[in-house]
Short mmCIF file of C-alpha atoms and ligand atoms in Angstrom, two decimals:
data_model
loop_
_atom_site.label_atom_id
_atom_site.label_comp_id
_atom_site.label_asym_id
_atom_site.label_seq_id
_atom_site.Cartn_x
_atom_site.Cartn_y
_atom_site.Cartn_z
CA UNK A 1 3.40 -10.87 16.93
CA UNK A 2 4.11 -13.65 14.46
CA UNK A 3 6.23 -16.16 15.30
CA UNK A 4 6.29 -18.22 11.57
CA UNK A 5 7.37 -14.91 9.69
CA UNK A 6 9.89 -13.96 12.42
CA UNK A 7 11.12 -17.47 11.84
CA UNK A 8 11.09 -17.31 8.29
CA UNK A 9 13.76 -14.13 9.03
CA UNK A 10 15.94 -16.05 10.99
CA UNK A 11 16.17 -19.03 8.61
CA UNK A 12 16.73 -16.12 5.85
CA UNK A 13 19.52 -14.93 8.07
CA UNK A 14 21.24 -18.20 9.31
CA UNK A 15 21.43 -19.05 5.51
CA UNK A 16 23.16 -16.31 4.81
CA UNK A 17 25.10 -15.91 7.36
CA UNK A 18 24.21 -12.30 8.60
CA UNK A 19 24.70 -11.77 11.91
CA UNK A 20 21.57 -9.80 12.71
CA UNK A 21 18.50 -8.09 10.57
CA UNK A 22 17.42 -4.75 11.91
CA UNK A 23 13.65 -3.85 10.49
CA UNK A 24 12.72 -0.45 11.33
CA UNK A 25 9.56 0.46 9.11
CA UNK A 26 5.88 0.63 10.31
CA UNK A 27 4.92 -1.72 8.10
CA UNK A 28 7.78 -4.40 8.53
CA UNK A 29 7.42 -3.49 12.53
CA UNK A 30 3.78 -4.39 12.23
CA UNK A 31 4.33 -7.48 9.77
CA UNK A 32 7.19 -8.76 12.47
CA UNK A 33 5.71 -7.84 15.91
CA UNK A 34 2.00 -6.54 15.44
CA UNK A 35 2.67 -3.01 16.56
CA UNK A 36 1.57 -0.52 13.84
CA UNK A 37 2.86 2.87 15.24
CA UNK A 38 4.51 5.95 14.39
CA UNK A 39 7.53 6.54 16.21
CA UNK A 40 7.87 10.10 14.18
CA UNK A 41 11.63 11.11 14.88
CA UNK A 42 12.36 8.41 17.66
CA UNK A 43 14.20 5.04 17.14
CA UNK A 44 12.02 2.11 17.01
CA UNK A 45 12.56 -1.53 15.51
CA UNK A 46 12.71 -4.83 16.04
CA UNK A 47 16.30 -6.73 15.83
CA UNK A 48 16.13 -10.39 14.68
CA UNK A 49 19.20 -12.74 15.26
CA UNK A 50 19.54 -16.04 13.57
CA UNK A 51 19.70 -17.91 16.83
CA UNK A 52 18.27 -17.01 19.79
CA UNK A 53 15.13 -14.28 20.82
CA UNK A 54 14.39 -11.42 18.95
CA UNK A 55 14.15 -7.68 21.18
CA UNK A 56 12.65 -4.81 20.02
CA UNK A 57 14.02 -1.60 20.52
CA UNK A 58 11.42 0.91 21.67
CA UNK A 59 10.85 4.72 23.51
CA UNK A 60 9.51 3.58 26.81
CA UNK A 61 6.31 5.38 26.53
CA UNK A 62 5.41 3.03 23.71
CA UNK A 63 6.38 -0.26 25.64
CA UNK A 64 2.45 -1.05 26.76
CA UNK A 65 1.66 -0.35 23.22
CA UNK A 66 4.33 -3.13 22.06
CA UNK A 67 3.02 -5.30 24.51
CA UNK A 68 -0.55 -4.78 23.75
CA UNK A 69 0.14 -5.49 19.97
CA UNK A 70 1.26 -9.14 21.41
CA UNK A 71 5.10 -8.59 21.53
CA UNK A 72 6.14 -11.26 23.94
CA UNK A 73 10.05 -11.12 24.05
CA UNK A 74 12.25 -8.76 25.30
CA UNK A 75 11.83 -5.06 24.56
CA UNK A 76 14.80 -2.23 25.38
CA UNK A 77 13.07 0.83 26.23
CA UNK A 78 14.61 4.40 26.74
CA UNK A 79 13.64 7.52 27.98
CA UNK A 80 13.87 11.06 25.77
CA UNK A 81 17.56 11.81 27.40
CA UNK A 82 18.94 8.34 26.74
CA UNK A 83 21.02 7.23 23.55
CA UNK A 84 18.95 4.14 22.02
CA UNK A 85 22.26 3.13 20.48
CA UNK A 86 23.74 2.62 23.73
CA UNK A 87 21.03 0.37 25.07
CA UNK A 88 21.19 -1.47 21.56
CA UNK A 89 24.83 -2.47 21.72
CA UNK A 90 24.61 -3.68 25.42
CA UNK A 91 21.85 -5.80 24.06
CA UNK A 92 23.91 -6.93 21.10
CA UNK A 93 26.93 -7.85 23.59
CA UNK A 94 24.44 -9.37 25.99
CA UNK A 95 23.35 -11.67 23.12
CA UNK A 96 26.76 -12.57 21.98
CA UNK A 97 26.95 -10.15 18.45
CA UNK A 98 30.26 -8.83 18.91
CA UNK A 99 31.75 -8.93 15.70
CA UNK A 100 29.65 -9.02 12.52
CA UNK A 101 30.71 -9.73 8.83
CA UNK A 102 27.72 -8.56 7.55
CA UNK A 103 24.04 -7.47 8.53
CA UNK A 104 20.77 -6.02 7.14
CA UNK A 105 19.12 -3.68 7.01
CA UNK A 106 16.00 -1.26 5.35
CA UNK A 107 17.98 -0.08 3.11
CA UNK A 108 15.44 1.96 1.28
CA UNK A 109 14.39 3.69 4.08
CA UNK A 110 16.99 3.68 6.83
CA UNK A 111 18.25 7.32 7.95
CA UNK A 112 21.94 7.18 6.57
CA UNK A 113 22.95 8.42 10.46
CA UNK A 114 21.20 5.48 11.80
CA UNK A 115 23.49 3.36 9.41
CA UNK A 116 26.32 4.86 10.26
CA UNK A 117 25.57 3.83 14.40
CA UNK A 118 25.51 0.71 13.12
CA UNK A 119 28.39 0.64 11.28
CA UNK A 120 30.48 2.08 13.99
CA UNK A 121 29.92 -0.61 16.01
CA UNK A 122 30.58 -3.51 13.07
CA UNK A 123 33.22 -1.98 11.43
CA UNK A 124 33.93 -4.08 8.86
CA UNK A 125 30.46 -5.55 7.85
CA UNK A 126 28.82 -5.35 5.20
CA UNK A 127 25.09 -4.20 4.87
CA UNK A 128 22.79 -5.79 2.86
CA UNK A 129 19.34 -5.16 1.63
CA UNK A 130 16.73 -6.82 4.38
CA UNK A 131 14.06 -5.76 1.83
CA UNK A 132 15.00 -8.16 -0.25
CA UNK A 133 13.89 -11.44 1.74
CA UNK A 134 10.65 -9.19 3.28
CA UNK A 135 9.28 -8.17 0.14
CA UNK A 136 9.25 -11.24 -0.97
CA UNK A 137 7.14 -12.44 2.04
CA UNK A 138 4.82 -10.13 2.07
CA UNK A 139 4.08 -10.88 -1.50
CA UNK A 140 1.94 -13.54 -1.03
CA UNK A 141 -0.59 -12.95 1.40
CA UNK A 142 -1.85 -15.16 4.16
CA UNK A 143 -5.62 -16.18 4.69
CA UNK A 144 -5.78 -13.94 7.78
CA UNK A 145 -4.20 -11.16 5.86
CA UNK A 146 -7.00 -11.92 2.84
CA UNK A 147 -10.14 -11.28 5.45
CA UNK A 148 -8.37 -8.10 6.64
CA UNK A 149 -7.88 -6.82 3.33
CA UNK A 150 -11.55 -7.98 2.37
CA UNK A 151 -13.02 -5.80 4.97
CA UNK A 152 -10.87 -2.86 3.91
CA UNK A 153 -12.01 -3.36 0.00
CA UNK A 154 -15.62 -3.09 1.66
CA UNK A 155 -15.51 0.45 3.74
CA UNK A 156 -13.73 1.35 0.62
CA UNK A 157 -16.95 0.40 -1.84
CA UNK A 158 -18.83 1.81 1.10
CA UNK A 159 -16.71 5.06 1.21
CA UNK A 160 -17.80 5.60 -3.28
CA UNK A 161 -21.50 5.01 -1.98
CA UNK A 162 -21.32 7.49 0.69
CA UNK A 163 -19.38 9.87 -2.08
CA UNK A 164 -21.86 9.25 -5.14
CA UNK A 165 -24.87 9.96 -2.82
CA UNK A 166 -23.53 13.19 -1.98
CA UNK A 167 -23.23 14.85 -5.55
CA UNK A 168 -25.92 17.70 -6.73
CA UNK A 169 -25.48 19.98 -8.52
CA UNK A 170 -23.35 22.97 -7.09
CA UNK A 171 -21.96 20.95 -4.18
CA UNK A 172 -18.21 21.28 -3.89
CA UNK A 173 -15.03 18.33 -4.31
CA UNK A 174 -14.04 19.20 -0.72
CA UNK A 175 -17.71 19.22 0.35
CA UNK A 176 -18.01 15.51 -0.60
CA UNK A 177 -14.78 14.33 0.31
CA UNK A 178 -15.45 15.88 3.85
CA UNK A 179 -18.60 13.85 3.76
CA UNK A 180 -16.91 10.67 3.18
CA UNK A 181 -14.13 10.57 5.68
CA UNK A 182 -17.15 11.73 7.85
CA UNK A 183 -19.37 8.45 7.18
CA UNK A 184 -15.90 6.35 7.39
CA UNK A 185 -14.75 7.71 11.02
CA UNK A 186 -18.08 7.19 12.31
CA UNK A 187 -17.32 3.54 11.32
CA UNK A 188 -14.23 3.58 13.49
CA UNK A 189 -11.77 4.25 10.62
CA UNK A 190 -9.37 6.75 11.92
CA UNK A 191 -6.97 6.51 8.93
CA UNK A 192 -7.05 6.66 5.25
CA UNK A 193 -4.71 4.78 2.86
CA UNK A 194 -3.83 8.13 1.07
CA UNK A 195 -5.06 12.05 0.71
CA UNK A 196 -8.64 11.06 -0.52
CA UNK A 197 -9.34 12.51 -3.96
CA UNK A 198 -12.78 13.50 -5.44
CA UNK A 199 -12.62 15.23 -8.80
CA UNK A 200 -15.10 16.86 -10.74
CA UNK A 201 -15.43 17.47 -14.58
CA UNK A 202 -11.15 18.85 -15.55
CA UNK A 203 -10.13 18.26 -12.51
CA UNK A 204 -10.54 14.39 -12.97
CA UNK A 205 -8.55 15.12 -16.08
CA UNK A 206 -4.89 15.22 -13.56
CA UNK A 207 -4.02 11.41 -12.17
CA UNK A 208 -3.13 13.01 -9.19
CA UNK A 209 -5.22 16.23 -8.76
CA UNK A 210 -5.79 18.16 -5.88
CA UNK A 211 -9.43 18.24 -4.46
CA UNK A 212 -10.64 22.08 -3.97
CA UNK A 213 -13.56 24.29 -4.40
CA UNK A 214 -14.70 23.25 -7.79
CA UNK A 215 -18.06 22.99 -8.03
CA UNK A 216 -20.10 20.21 -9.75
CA UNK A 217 -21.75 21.13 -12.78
CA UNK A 218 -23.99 18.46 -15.22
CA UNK A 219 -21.95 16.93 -17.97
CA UNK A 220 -19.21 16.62 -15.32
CA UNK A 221 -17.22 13.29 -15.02
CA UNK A 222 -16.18 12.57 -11.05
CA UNK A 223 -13.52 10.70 -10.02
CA UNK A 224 -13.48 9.52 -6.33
CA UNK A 225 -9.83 7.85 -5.78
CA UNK A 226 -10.39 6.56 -1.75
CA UNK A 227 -9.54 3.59 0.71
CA UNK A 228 -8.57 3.18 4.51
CA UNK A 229 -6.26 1.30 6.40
CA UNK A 230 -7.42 -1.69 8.75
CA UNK A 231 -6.27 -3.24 11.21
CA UNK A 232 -2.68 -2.28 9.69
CA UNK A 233 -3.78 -3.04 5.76
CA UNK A 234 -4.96 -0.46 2.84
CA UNK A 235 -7.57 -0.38 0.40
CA UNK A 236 -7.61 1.59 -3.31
CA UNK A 237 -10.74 1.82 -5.29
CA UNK A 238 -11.47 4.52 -7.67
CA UNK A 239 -14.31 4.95 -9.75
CA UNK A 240 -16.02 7.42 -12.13
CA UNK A 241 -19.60 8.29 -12.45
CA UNK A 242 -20.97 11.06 -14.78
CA UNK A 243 -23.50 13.67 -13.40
CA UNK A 244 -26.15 14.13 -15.94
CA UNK A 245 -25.56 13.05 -19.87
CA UNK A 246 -22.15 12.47 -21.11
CA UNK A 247 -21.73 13.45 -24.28
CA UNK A 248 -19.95 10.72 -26.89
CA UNK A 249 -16.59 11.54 -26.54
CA UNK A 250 -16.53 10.76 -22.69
CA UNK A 251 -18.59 7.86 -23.02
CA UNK A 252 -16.61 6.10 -25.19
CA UNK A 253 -13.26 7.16 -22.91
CA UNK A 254 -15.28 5.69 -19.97
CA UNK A 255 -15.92 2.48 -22.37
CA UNK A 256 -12.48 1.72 -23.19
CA UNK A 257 -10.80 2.35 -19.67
CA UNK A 258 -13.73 -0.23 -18.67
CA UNK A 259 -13.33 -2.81 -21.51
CA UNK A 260 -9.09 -2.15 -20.83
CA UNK A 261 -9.59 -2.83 -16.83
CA UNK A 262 -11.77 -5.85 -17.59
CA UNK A 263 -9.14 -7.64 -20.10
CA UNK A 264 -6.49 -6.94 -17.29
CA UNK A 265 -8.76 -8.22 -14.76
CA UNK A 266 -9.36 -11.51 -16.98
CA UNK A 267 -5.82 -12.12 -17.50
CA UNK A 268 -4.87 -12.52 -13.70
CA UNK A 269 -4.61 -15.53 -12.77
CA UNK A 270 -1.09 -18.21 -11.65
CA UNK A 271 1.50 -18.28 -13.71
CA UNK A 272 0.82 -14.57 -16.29
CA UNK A 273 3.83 -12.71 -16.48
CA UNK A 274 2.79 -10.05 -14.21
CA UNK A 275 4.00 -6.98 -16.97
CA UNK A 276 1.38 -8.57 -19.55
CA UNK A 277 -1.56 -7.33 -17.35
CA UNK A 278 -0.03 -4.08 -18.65
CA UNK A 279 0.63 -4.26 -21.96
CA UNK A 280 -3.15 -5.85 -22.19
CA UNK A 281 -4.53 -2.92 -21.16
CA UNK A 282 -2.40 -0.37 -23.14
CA UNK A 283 -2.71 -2.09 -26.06
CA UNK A 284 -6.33 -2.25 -25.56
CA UNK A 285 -6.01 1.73 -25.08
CA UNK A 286 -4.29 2.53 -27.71
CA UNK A 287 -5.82 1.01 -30.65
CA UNK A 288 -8.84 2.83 -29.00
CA UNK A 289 -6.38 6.04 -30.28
CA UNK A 290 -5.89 7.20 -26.24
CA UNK A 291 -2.58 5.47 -25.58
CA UNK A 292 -0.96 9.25 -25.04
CA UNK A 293 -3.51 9.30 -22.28
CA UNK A 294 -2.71 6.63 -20.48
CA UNK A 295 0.86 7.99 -18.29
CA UNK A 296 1.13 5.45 -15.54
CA UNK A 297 1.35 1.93 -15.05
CA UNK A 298 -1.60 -0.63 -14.67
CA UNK A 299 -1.38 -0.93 -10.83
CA UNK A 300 0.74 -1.90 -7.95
CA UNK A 301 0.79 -4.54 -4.51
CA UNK A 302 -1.66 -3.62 -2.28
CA UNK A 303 -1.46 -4.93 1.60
CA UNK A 304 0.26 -3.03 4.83
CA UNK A 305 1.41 -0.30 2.41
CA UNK A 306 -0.49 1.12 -0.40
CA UNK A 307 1.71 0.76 -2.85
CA UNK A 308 3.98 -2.76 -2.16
CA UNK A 309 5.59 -5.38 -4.24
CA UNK A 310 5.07 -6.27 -6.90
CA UNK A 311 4.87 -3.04 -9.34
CA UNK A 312 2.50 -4.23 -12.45
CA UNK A 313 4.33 -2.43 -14.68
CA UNK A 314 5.14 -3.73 -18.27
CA UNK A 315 8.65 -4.47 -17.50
CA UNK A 316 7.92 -7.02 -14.77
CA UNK A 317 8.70 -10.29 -16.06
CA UNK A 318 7.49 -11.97 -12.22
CA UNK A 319 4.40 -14.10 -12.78
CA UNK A 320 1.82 -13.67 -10.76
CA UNK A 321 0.96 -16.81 -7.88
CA UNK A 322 -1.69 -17.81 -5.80
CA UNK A 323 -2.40 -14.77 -2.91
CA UNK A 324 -0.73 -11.49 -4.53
CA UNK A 325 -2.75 -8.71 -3.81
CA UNK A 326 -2.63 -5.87 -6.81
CA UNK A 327 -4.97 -3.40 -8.03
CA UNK A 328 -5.55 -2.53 -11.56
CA UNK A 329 -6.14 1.08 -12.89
CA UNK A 330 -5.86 2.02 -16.21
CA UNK A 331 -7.24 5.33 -16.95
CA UNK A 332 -7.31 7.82 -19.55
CA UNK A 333 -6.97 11.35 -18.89
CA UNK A 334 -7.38 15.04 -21.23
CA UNK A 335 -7.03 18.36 -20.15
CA UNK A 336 -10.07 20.53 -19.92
CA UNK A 337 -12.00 17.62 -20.85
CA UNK A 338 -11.61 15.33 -17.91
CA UNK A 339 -10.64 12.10 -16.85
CA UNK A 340 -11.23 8.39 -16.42
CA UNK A 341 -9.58 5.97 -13.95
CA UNK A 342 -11.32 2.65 -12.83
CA UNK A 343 -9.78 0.67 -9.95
CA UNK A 344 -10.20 -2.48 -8.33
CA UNK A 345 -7.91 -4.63 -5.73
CA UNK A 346 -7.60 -8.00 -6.81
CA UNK A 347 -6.36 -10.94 -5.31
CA UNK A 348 -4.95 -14.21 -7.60
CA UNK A 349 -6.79 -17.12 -6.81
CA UNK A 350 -5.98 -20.94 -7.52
CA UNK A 351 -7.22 -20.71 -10.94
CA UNK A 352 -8.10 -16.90 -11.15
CA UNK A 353 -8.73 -13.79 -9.67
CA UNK A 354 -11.20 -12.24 -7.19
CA UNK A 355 -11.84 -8.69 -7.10
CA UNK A 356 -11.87 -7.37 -3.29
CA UNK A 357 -13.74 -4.57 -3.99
CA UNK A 358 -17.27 -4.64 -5.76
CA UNK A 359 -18.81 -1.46 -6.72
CA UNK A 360 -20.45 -1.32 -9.56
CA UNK A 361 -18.56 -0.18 -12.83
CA UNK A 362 -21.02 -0.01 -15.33
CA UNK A 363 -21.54 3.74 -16.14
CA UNK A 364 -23.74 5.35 -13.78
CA UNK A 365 -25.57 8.46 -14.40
CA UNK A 366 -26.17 10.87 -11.83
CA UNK A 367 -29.19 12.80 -12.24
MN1 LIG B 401 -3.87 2.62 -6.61
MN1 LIG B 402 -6.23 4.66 -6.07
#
């Protein structure tokens, strides 16, 4: 549990004048209360008032859990045949909430017939956003959250090792990725940030393909696209080696991605408009004649969700502070010839940035 962001809530609230905040997502659950769980279809949140305790609604078989995570105040539980709405408006009475002019909510992600319980029992309030105040936040991270996300960045440098090691010739993109979830579970990681992606020769040549039975062949480019979540926070690192000699045209894609990820890097630091770390890097890509080749934005906030405020794309006039977490991955990407994508998570420092994860990016030649 933490007590100084639950407080920061309250504040939020009492300033505005909402008469309760009701945060329902894993990741705001965890941020709020410590428990990182998946409630699948069940109702589980926390409900913070502007005066007086917070409660957590919960199914009573996770109760210990809650507890365990640290959750000291008061936690409704109910049972499979029990409505949770029921227990939550007794609750609400008990505390005094019985009339409401407005309240918030996760928008984004609250089921609409979730909503609509609450609504029926403040008829005439308004919901707001609750993402609003909590994105803002979780922007900028605290020390504790910095060593967590440290650690992350290094079973994620450690996961590439494991991968690179594992390529010879003939060996399969499903082969190696099984290798390197394999290395990271026996390190206790029982959860990856996303669907781990190795790609080999046109297959690296999709952002987003699908790992399968392709088999590695020399002149191939790989792309390994991997991180895992600790202790409740996510890693993203991707990197691209070549097995055996590349010939010119993929060398010099692999040199501009690099030079265009480098310029990015160099530019973070307090006060850059945060869209300028993208148009540094496009620019950079397309007077290098690939800027059809480069589809997606430079990166996005990294911390309890893999992709988080603030989106670093070109239209973000935010400037970056002191302890925003981001990655940066430009890439450049042709059909049947392959792709390039180099990816670091950064954090912006007093005066700069530090990269959180440290594999090498010079281009490596598998032999
Ligand atoms: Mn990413
Ligand atoms: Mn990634």
């Amino acid at each position: 549990m933490n007590e100084g962001r639950i407080q920061k809530v309250k504040d939020w609230l009492k300033e505005k004048g909402h008469a309760f905040a009701f945060i329902h997502t894993t990741a705001n659950v965890f941020y709020l209360s410590g428990l990182f769980t998946d409630p699948h279809e069940r109702v589980l949140g926390v409900f913070v008032l502007p005066e007086g305790e917070p409660f957590m609604i919960c199914p009573g078989m996770e109760r210990t859990q809650a507890k365990a995570a640290g959750w000291t105040y008061d936690i409704v539980g109910y049972s499979d045949s029990e409505d949770p709405w029921d227990k939550v408006q007794e609750k609400l009475d008990m505390q005094g909430v019985v009339i409401a002019s407005s309240f918030a909510v996760e928008k984004e992600s609250l089921p609409y017939a979730r909503g609509e319980k609450l609504q029926h029992m403040f008829h005439d309030a308004n919901i707001v956003a609750a993402e609003e105040y909590l994105n803002e936040l979780r922007l900028i991270k605290e020390e504790s959250e910095l060593e967590t996300l440290k650690e992350a960045a290094k079973l994620a440098d450690y996961g590439v090792e494991v991968g690179v090691a594992a390529l010879h010739e003939g060996v399969t993109e499903m082969e190696v990725l099984a290798k390197i979830e394999y290395e990271l579970k026996k390190k206790g990681i029982s959860q990856m940030s996303f669907s781990t992606m190795v790609l080999f020769g046109e297959k690296a040549g999709q952002p987003h393909g699908k790992p399968g039975l392709r088999k590695l062949q020399h002149g191939d480019l790989v792309l390994f696209d991997l991180g895992v979540v600790l202790d409740g926070y996510c890693s993203d690192i991707t990197r691209t080696v070549a097995f055996g000699d590349l010939d010119e045209k993929r060398r010099e894609i692999y040199e501009t991605v690099l030079q265009a990820q480098l310029k990015a890097l160099e530019a973070s630091k307090p006060g850059t408009r945060i869209g300028d770390l993208d148009v540094i890097a496009r620019n950079h890509i397309t007077e290098a004649g690939y800027g059809d080749y480069f589809p997606h934005r430079i990166g996005h906030g990294l911390g309890i969700d893999v992709h988080e405020f603030p989106s670093m794309s070109d239209n973000n006039d935010g400037v970056l502070r002191e302890g925003m977490t981001y990655t940066i991955e430009p890439g450049i990407y042709i059909d049947d010839l392959g792709g390039v994508r180099i990816e670091d998570d950064v954090v912006v420092t007093a005066d700069g940035y530090e990269t959180l994860t440290k594999y090498p990016k010079n281009l490596q030649i598998i032999k």
